[in-house]
PDB file of C-alpha atoms in Angstrom:
ATOM      1  CA  MET R 852      -0.040  -0.109  -0.029  1.00 92.00           C
ATOM      2  CA  THR R 853       1.278   3.334  -0.983  1.00 95.00           C
ATOM      3  CA  PHE R 854       1.416   6.335   1.451  1.00 97.00           C
ATOM      4  CA  GLU R 855      -1.400   8.052  -0.420  1.00 97.00           C
ATOM      5  CA  GLU R 856      -3.635   4.947  -0.355  1.00 97.00           C
ATOM      6  CA  TRP R 857      -2.957   4.695   3.388  1.00 97.00           C
ATOM      7  CA  PHE R 858      -3.644   8.546   3.817  1.00 97.00           C
ATOM      8  CA  GLN R 859      -6.935   8.128   2.109  1.00 97.00           C
ATOM      9  CA  GLN R 860      -8.144   5.558   4.584  1.00 97.00           C
ATOM     10  CA  GLN R 861      -7.433   7.841   7.546  1.00 97.00           C
ATOM     11  CA  TYR R 862     -10.407   9.644   9.475  1.00 96.00           C
ATOM     12  CA  PHE R 863      -8.989  12.955   8.614  1.00 95.00           C
ATOM     13  CA  TYR R 864      -8.586  12.535   4.968  1.00 97.00           C
ATOM     14  CA  THR R 865     -12.143  13.881   4.240  1.00 96.00           C
ATOM     15  CA  ASN R 866     -11.682  17.044   6.221  1.00 96.00           C
ATOM     16  CA  MET R 867      -8.156  17.700   4.438  1.00 96.00           C
ATOM     17  CA  ARG R 868      -9.705  16.699   0.908  1.00 96.00           C
ATOM     18  CA  TYR R 869     -12.591  19.229   1.592  1.00 96.00           C
ATOM     19  CA  LYS R 870      -9.873  22.001   2.746  1.00 95.00           C
ATOM     20  CA  TYR R 871      -7.272  21.343  -0.081  1.00 95.00           C
ATOM     21  CA  GLY R 872      -8.954  19.860  -2.742  1.00 95.00           C
ATOM     22  CA  ASP R 873      -7.016  18.537  -5.626  1.00 93.00           C
ATOM     23  CA  GLY R 874      -3.865  20.055  -4.319  1.00 95.00           C
ATOM     24  CA  LEU R 875      -3.662  17.845  -1.416  1.00 96.00           C
ATOM     25  CA  PHE R 876      -0.746  15.441  -2.920  1.00 97.00           C
ATOM     26  CA  LEU R 877       0.838  18.129  -5.061  1.00 97.00           C
ATOM     27  CA  LYS R 878       4.323  17.754  -4.951  1.00 97.00           C
ATOM     28  CA  ASP R 879       7.575  19.893  -5.776  1.00 97.00           C
ATOM     29  CA  GLY R 880      10.318  17.380  -6.602  1.00 96.00           C
ATOM     30  CA  ASP R 881      10.012  14.588  -4.053  1.00 94.00           C
ATOM     31  CA  MET R 882       8.463  16.691  -1.226  1.00 97.00           C
ATOM     32  CA  TYR R 883       4.638  17.456  -0.547  1.00 98.00           C
ATOM     33  CA  ARG R 884       3.856  21.159  -1.070  1.00 97.00           C
ATOM     34  CA  LEU R 885       1.526  20.715   2.237  1.00 97.00           C
ATOM     35  CA  LEU R 886       3.877  20.871   5.191  1.00 97.00           C
ATOM     36  CA  VAL R 887       1.360  18.495   7.163  1.00 96.00           C
ATOM     37  CA  VAL R 888       1.050  16.128   4.244  1.00 98.00           C
ATOM     38  CA  GLN R 889       4.904  16.212   4.136  1.00 98.00           C
ATOM     39  CA  MET R 890       5.142  15.587   8.113  1.00 97.00           C
ATOM     40  CA  VAL R 891       2.729  12.611   7.931  1.00 97.00           C
ATOM     41  CA  TYR R 892       4.579  11.109   4.802  1.00 97.00           C
ATOM     42  CA  MET R 893       7.823  11.319   6.594  1.00 97.00           C
ATOM     43  CA  ALA R 894       6.594   9.578   9.762  1.00 96.00           C
ATOM     44  CA  TRP R 895       4.664   7.056   7.858  1.00 96.00           C
ATOM     45  CA  LYS R 896       8.071   6.287   5.843  1.00 95.00           C
ATOM     46  CA  PHE R 897      10.144   6.108   8.950  1.00 95.00           C
ATOM     47  CA  LYS R 898       7.613   3.367  10.263  1.00 92.00           C
ATOM     48  CA  HIS R 899       7.862   1.480   7.030  1.00 91.00           C
ATOM     49  CA  ASP R 900      11.552   1.789   6.506  1.00 89.00           C
ATOM     50  CA  GLU R 901      12.089   0.305  10.193  1.00 77.00           C
ATOM     51  CA  ALA R 902      10.413  -3.201   9.004  1.00 63.00           C
TER      52      ALA R 902
END
């Protein structure tokens, strides 16, 4: 499962999608434009890199 698939299954996704719309997963290079999405991605990646 990718980060974005996982993110879309979380309870906060609907609110975030409503607020940011199609811009929720926009990236500049390998970083998400929205800081909160980038922070969650880094935590998710850290947990998945441990395994």
